[in-house]
mmCIF file of C-alpha atoms and ligand atoms in Angstrom:
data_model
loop_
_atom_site.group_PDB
_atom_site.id
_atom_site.type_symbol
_atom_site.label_atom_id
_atom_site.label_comp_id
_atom_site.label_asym_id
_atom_site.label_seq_id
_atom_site.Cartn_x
_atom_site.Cartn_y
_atom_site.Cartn_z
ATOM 1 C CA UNK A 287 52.515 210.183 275.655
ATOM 2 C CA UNK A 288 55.711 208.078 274.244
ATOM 3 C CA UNK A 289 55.623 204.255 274.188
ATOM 4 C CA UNK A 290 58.162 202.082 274.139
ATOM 5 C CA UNK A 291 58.868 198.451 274.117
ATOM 6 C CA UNK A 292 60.979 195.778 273.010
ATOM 7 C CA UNK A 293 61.214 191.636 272.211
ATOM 8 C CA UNK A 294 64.713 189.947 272.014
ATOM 9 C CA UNK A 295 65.287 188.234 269.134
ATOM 10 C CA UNK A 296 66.473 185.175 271.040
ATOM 11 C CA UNK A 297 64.113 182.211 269.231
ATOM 12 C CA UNK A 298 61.183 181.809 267.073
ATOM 13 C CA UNK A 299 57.812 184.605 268.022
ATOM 14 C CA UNK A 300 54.781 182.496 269.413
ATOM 15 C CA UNK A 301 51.460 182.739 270.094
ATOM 16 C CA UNK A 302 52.335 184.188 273.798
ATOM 17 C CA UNK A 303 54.370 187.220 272.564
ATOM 18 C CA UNK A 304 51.909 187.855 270.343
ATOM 19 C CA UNK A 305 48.635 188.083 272.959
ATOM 20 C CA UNK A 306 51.026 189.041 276.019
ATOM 21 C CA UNK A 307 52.961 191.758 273.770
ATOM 22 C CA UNK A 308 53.156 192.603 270.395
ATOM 23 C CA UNK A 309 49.435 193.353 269.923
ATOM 24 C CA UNK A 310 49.393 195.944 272.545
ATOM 25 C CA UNK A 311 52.179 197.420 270.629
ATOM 26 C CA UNK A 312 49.997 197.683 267.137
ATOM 27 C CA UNK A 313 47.146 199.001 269.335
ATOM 28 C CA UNK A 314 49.629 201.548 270.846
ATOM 29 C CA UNK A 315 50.936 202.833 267.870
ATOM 30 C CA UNK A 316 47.985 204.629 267.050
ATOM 31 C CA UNK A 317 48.249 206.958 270.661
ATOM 32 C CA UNK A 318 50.710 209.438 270.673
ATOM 33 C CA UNK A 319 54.566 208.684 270.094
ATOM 34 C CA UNK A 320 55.737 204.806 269.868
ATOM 35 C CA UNK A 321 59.351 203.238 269.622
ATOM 36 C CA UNK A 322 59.561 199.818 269.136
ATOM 37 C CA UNK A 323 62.658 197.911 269.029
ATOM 38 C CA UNK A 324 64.492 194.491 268.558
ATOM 39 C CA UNK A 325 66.432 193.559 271.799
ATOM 40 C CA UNK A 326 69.358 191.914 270.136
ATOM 41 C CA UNK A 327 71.827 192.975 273.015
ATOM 42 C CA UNK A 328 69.915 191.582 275.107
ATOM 43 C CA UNK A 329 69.756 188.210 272.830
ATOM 44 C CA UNK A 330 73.282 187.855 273.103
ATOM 45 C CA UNK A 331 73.039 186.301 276.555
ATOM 46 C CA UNK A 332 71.627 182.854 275.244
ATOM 47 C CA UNK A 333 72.130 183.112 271.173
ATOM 48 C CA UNK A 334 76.207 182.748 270.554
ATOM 49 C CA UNK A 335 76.429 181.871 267.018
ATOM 50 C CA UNK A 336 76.696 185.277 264.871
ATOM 51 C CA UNK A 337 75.024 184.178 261.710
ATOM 52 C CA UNK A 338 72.084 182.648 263.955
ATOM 53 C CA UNK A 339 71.838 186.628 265.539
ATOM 54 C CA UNK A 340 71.755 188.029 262.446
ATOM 55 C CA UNK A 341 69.004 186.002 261.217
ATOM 56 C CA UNK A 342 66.394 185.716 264.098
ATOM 57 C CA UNK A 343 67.287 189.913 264.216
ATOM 58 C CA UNK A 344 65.986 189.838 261.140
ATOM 59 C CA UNK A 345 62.960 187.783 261.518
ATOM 60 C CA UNK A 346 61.987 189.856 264.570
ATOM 61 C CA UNK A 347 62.032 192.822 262.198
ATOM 62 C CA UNK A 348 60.053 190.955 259.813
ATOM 63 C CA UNK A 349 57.531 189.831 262.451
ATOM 64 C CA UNK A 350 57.026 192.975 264.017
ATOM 65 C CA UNK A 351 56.233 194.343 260.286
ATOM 66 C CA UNK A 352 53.803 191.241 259.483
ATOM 67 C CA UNK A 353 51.787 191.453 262.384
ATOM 68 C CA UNK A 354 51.374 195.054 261.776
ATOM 69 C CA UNK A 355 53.310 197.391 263.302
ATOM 70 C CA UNK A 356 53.641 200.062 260.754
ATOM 71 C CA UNK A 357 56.969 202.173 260.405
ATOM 72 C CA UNK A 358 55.166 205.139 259.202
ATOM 73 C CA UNK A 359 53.177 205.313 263.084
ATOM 74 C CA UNK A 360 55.837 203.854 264.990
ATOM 75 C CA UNK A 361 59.225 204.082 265.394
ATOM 76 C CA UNK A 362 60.788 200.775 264.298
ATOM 77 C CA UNK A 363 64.790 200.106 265.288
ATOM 78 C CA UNK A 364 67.484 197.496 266.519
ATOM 79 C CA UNK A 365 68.655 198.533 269.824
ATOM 80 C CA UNK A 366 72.033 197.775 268.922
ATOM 81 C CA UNK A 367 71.936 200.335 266.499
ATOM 82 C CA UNK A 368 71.814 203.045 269.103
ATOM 83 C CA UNK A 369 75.735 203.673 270.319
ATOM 84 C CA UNK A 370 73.831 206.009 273.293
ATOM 85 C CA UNK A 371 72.329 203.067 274.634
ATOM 86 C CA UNK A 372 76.060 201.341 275.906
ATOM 87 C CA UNK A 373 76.818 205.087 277.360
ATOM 88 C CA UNK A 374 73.466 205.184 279.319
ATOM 89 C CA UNK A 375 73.761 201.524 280.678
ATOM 90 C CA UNK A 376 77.226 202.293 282.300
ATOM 91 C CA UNK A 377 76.478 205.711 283.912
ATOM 92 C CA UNK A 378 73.362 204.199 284.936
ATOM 93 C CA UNK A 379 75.060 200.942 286.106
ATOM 94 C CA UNK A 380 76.883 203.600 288.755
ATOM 95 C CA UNK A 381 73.606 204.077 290.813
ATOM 96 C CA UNK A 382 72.307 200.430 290.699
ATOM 97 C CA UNK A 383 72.328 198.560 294.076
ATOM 98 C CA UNK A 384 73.732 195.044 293.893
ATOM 99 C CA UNK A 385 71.441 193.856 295.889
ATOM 100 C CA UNK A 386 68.379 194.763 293.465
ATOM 101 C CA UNK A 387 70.173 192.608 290.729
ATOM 102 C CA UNK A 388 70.367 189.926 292.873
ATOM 103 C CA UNK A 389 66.435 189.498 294.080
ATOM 104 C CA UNK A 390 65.863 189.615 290.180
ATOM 105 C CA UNK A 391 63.204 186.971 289.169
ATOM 106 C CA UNK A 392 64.429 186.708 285.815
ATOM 107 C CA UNK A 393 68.018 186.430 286.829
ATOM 108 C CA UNK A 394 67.225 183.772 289.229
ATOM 109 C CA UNK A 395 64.323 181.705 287.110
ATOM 110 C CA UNK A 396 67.089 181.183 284.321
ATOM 111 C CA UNK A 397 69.933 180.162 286.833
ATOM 112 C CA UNK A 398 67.347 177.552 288.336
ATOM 113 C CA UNK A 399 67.236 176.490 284.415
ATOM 114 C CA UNK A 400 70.763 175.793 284.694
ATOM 115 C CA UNK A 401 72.037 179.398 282.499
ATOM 116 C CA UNK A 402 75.440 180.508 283.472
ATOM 117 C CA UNK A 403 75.991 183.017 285.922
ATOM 118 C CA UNK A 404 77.135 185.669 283.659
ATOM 119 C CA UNK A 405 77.512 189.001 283.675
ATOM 120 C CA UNK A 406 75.952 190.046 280.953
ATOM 121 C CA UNK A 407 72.433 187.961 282.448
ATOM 122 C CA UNK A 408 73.146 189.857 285.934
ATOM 123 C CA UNK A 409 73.303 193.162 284.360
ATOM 124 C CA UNK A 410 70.609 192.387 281.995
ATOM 125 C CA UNK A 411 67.877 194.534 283.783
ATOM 126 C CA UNK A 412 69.906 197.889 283.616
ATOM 127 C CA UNK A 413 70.647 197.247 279.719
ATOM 128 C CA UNK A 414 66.487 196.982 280.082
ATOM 129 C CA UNK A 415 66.354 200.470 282.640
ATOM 130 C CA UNK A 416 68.449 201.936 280.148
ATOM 131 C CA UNK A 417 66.548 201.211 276.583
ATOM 132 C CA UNK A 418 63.408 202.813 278.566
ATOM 133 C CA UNK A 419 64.880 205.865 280.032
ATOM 134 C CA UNK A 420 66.926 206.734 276.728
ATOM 135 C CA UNK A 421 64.097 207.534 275.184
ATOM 136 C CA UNK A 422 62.258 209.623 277.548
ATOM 137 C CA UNK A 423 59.268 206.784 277.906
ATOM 138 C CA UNK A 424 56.195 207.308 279.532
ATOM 139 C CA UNK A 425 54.937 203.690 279.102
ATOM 140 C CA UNK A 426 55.728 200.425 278.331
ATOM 141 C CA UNK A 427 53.328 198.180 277.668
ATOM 142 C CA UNK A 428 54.911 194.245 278.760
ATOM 143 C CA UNK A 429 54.138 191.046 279.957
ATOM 144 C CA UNK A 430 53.754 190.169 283.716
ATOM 145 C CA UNK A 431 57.028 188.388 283.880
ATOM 146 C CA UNK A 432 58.778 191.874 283.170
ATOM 147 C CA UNK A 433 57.130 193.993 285.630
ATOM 148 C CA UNK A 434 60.132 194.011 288.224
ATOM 149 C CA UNK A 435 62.137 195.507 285.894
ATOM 150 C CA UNK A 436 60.034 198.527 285.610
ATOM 151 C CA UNK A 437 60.198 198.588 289.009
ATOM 152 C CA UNK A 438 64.043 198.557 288.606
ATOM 153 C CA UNK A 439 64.020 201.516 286.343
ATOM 154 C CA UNK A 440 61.725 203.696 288.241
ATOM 155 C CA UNK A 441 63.883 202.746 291.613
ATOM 156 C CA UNK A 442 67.019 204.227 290.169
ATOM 157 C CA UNK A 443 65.889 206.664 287.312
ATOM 158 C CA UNK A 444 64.630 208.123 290.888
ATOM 159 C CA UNK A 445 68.260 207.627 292.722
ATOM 160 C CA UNK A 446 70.154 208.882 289.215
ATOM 161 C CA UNK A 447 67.824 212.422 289.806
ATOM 162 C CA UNK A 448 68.048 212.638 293.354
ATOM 163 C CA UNK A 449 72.114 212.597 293.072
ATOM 164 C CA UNK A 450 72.325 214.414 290.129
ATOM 165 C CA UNK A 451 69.874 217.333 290.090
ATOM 166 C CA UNK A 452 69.821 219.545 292.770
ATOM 167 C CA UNK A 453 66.136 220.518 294.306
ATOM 168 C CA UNK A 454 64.433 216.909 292.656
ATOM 169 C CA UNK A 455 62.060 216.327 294.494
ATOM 170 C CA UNK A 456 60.993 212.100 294.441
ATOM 171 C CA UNK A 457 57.169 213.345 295.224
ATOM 172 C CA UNK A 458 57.097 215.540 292.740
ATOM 173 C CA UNK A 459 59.224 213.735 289.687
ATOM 174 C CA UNK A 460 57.999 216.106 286.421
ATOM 175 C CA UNK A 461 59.109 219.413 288.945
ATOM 176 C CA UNK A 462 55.204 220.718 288.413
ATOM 177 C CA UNK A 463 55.923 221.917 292.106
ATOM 178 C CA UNK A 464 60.046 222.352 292.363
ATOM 179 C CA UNK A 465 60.428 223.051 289.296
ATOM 180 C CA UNK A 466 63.296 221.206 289.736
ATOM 181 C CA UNK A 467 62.220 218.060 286.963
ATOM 182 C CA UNK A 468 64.216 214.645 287.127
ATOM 183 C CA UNK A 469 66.828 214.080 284.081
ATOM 184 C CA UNK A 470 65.547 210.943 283.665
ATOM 185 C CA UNK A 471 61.766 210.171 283.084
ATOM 186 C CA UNK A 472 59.707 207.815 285.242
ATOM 187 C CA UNK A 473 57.825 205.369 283.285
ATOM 188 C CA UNK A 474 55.196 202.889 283.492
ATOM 189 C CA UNK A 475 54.221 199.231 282.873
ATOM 190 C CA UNK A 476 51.562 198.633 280.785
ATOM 191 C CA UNK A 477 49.795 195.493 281.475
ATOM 192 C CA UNK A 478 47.077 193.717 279.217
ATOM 193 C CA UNK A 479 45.325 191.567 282.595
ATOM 194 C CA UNK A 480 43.173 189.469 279.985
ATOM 195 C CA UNK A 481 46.389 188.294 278.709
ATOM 196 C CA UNK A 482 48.773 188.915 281.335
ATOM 197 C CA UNK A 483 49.851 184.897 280.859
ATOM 198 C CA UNK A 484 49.310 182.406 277.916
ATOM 199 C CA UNK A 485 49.727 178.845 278.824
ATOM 200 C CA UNK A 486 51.797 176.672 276.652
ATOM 201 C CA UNK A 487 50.629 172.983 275.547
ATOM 202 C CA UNK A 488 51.709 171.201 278.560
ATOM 203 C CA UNK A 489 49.647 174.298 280.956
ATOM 204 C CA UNK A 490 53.124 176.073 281.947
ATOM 205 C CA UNK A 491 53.593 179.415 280.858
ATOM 206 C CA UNK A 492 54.595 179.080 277.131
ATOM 207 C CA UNK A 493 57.756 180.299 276.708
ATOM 208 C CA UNK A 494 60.447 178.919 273.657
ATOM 209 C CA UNK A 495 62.717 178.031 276.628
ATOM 210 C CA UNK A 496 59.979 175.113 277.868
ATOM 211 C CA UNK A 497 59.541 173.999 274.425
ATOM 212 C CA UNK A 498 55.565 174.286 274.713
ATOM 213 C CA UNK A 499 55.096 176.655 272.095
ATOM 214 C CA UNK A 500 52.496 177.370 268.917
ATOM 215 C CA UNK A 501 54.363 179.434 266.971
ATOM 216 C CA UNK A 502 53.287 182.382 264.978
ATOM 217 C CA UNK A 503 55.413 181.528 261.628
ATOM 218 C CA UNK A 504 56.198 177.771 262.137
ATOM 219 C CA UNK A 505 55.020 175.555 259.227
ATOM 220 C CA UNK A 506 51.658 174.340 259.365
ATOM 221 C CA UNK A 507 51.871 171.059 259.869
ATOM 222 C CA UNK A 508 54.075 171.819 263.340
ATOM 223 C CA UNK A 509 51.352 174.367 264.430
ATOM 224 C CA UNK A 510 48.440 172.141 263.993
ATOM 225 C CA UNK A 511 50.475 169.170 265.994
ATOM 226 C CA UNK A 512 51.685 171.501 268.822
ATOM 227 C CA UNK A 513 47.533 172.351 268.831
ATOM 228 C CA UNK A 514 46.296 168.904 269.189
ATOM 229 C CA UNK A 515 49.246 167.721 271.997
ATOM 230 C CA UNK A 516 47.395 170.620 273.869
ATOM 231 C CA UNK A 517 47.167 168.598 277.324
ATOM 232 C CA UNK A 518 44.217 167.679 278.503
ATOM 233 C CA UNK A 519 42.498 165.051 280.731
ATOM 234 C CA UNK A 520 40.079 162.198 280.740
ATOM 235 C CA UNK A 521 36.981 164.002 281.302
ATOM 236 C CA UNK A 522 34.207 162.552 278.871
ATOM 237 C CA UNK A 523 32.680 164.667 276.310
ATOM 238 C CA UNK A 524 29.369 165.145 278.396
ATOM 239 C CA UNK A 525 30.922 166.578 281.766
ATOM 240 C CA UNK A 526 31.726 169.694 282.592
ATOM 241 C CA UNK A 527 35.176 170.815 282.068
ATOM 242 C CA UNK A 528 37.836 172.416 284.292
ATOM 243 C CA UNK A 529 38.507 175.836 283.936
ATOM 244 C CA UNK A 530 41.975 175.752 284.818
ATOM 245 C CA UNK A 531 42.462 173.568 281.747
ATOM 246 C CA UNK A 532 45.731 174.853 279.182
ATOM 247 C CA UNK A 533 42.711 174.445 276.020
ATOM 248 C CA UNK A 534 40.264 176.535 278.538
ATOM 249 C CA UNK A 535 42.497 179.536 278.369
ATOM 250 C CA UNK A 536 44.119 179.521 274.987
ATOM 251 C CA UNK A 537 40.514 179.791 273.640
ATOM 252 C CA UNK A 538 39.807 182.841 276.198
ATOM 253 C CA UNK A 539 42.439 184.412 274.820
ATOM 254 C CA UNK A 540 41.935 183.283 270.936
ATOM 255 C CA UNK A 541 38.138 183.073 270.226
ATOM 256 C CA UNK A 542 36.491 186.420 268.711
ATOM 257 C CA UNK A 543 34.145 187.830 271.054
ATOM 258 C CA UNK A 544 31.421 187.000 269.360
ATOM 259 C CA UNK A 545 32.067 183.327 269.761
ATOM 260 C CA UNK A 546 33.286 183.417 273.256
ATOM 261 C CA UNK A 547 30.199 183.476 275.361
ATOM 262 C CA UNK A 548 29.284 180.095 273.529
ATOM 263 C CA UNK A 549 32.551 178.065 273.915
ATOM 264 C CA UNK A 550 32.531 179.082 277.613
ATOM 265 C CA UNK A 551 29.111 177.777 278.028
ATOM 266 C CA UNK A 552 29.299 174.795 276.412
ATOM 267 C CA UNK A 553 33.004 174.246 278.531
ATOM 268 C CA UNK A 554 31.387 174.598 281.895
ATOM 269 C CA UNK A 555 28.324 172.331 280.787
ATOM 270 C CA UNK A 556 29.288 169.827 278.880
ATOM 271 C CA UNK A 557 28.481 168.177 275.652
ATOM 272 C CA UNK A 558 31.761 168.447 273.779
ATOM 273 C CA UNK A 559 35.084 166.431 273.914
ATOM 274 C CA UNK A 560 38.411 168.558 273.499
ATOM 275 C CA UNK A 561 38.825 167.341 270.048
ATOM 276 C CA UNK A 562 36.013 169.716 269.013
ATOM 277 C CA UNK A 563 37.621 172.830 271.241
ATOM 278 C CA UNK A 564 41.181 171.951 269.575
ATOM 279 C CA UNK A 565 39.396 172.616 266.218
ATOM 280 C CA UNK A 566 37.812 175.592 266.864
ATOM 281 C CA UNK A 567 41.251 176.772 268.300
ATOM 282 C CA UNK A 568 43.046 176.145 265.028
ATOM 283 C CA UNK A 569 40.638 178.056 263.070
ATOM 284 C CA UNK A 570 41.095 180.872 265.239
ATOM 285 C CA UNK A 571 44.979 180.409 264.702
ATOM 286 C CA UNK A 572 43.956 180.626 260.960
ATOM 287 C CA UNK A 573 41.808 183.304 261.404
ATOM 288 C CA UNK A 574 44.123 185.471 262.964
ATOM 289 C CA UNK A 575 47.595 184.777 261.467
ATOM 290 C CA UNK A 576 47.229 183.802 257.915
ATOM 291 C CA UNK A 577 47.049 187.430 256.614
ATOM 292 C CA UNK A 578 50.277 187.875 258.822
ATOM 293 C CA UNK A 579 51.787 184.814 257.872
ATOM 294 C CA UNK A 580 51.772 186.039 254.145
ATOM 295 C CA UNK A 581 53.030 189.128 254.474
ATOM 296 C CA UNK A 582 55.892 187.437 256.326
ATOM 297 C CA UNK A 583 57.035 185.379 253.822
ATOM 298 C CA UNK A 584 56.656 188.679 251.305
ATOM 299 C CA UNK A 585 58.839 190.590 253.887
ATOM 300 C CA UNK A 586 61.404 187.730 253.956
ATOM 301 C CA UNK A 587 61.471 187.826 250.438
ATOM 302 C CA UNK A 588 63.060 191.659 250.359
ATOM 303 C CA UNK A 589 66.099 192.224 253.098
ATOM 304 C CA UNK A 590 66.683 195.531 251.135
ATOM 305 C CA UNK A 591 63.683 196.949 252.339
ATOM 306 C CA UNK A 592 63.308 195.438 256.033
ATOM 307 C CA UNK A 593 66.913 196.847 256.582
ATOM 308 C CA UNK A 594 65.830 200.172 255.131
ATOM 309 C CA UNK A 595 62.902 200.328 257.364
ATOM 310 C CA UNK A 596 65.638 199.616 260.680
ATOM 311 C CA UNK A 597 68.091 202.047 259.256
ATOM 312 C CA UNK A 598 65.529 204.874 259.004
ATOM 313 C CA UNK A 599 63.949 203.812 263.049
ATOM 314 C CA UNK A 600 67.529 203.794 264.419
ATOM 315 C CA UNK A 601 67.777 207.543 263.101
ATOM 316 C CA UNK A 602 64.353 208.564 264.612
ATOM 317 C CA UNK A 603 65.599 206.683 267.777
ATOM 318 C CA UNK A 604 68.811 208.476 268.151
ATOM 319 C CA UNK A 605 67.036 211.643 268.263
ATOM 320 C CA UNK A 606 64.915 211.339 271.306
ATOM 321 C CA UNK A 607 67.831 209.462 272.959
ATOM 322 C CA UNK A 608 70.238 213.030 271.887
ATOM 323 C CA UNK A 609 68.660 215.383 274.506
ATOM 324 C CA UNK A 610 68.498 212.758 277.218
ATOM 325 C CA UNK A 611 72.523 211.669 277.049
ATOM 326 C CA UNK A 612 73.123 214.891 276.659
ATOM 327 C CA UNK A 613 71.819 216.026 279.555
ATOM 328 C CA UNK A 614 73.164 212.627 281.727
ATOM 329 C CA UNK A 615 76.593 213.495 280.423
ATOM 330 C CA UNK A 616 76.401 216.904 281.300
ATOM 331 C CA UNK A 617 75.144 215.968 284.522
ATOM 332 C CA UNK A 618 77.469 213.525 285.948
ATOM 333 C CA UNK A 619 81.124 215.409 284.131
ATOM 334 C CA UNK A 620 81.604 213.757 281.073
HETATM 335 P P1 ADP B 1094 59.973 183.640 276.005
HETATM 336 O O1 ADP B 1094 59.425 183.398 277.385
HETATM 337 O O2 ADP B 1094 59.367 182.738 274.996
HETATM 338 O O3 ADP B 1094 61.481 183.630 275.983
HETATM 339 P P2 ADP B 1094 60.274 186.476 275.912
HETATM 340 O O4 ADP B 1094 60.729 186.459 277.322
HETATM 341 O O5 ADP B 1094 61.255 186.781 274.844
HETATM 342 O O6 ADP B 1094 59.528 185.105 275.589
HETATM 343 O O7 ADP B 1094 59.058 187.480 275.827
HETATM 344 C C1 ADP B 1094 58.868 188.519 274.888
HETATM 345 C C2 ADP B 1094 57.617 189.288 275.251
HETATM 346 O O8 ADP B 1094 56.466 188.434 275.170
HETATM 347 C C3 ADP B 1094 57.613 189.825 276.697
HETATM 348 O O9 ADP B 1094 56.978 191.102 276.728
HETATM 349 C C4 ADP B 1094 56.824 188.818 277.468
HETATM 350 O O10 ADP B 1094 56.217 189.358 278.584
HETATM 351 C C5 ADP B 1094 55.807 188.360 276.421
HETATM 352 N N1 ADP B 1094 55.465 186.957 276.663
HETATM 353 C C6 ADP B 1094 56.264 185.884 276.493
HETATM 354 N N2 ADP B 1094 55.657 184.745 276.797
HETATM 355 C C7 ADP B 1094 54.406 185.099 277.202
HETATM 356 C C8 ADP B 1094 53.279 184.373 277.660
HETATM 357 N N3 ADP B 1094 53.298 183.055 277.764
HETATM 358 N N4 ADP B 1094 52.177 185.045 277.989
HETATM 359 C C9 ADP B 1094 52.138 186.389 277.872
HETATM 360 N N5 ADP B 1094 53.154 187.136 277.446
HETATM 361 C C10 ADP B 1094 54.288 186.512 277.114
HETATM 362 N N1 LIG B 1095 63.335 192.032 278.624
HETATM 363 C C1 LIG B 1095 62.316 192.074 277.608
HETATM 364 C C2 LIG B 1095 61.824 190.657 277.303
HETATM 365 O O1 LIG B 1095 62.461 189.689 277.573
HETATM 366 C C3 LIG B 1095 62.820 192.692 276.343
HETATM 367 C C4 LIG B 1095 63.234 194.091 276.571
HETATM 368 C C5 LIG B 1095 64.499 194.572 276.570
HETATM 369 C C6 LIG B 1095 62.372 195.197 276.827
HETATM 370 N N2 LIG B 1095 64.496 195.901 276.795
HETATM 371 C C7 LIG B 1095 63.208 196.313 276.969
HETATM 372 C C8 LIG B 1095 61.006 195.330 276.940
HETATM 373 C C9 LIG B 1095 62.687 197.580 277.247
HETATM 374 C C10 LIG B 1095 60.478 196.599 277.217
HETATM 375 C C11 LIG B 1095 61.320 197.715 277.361
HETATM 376 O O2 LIG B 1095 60.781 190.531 276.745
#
């Protein structure tokens, strides 16, 4: 089985990538073949300042390393490293129906947020189909917000076989049957339900673009105030509290299992005010990121070796992605 997945370096990691993403990619790295890579292409489309891309490319890398993805399992690289990747996304931009770009959530959630209309955010979901069927992926594990576009991919890694290999059969996409096996793989989301979405502080989905974050490598002080403007209500300590609350869920998704099964009880009955609940939620923060959060700042401390670490992932990259262009050039006359 070969996993791949990706995070654009577009803004500061936080607490949501981590639970909706990154972790499934340090528990996948231990199941077959995994490739895991730094969307910096895909960055481009909100960060336009070059030394700012350089540097949150880097502390991507460096995140990815500190919260223990390991380049000695997994394949580490910077998709912008890969020159097959630009080849892929045009022949594959040839089969893509205009019409699928346009019913694109993500397309039309960050025009609502007042984005330009640009190309490069239109096409955005093919540069996506094409880092996942470079690489001949069986899964990618994501969030629930990027489910469509493994939708996308499967839709026309399925029209790029059916009009370029004779006998492909859609039923039958490996050829166990035909014999007649697609070009392009068909591959899979991977989604983690218990943490399908974190809520930010204000209860929307946190994201860096709503500014409701708690970051992963922030400075203290700014994680511990983004903890206790955690909204709540003005439910007294004795009553029962709503489930639906932002606090509720973070601690679902933070608190060990061990201590779970308390919290929860004590939530639905009452007997505690939120002040107590944002404590225990900052030593879980603690708890789980300040072994991370040192070996960040050791990892920011050598370049030399993050970059090595890239270098060395872009070469393992470019030789799953050699058979696959290969074959899609081949296939289509180039
Ligand atoms: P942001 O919304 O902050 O811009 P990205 O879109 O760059 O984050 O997301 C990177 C990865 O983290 C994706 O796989 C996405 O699904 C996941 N992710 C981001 N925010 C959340 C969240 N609030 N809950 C769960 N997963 C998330
Ligand atoms: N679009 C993804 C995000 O915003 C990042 C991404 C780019 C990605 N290419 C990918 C994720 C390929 C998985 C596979 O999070």
């Amino acid at each position: 089985m070969r996993t791949l997945s990706g995070v654009q370096s577009s803004g500061k990691l936080h607490i949501g990538n981590y639970y909706g993403a990154i972790r499934q990619f340090v528990a996948m790295q231990d199941q077959g073949e995994a490739l895991f890579f730094i969307a910096n292409y895909h960055a481009l489309n909100s960060v336009r300042d070059a030394a700012a891309a350089k540097q949150l490319t880097f502390e991507t890398a460096v995140s990815y390393l500190a919260l223990g993805l390991d380049p000695s399992k997994a394949v580490l690289f910077r998709q912008s490293d890969i020159a097959e990747l630009a080849e892929l996304y045009w022949v594959l931009g040839t089969v893509v129906p205009m019409s699928n770009l346009e019913r694109a959530h993500s397309y039309k959630d960050k025009l609502a947020k007042g984005q330009s209309p640009d190309f490069g955010l239109f096409a955005y979901p093919v540069l996506m189909a094409a880092d996942i069927l470079l690489y001949g992926t069986d899964v990618v594990p994501v969030g629930k917000d990027q489910v469509q576009h493994l939708e996308f991919a499967r839709d026309w890694a399925t029209k790029f076989n059916l009009q370029y290999v004779k006998g492909y059969d859609p039923q039958d996409p490996t050829g166990a049957k035909s014999k007649q096996p697609g070009i392009l793989k068909l591959p899979q989301a991977r989604l983690n339900e218990a943490t399908a979405v974190v809520p930010g502080i204000n209860g929307e989905k946190m994201s860096k673009t709503y500014k409701n974050t708690i970051d992963l490598f922030g400075p203290e002080k700014e994680v511990e105030k983004a903890i206790k403007s955690i909204k709540t209500d003005s439910t007294p300590p004795e009553a029962p509290k709503s489930l639906e609350a932002p606090l509720y869920q973070l601690l679902k998704v933070m608190a060990p299992e061990s201590e779970w099964a308390e919290i929860d009880r004590t939530w639905r009955e009452g007997g505690q005010g939120y002040g107590h609940y944002k404590g225990k939620l900052l030593g879980y923060y603690h708890a789980a990121f300040d072994a991370p959060r040192k070996r960040y700042a050791e990892l920011c401390a050598d370049p030399a070796g993050v970059e090595a670490v890239l270098k060395q992932g872009a070469e393992k990259a470019r030789a799953y992605a050699a058979p696959v262009i290969a074959a899609v050039r081949a296939a289509v006359g180039l």
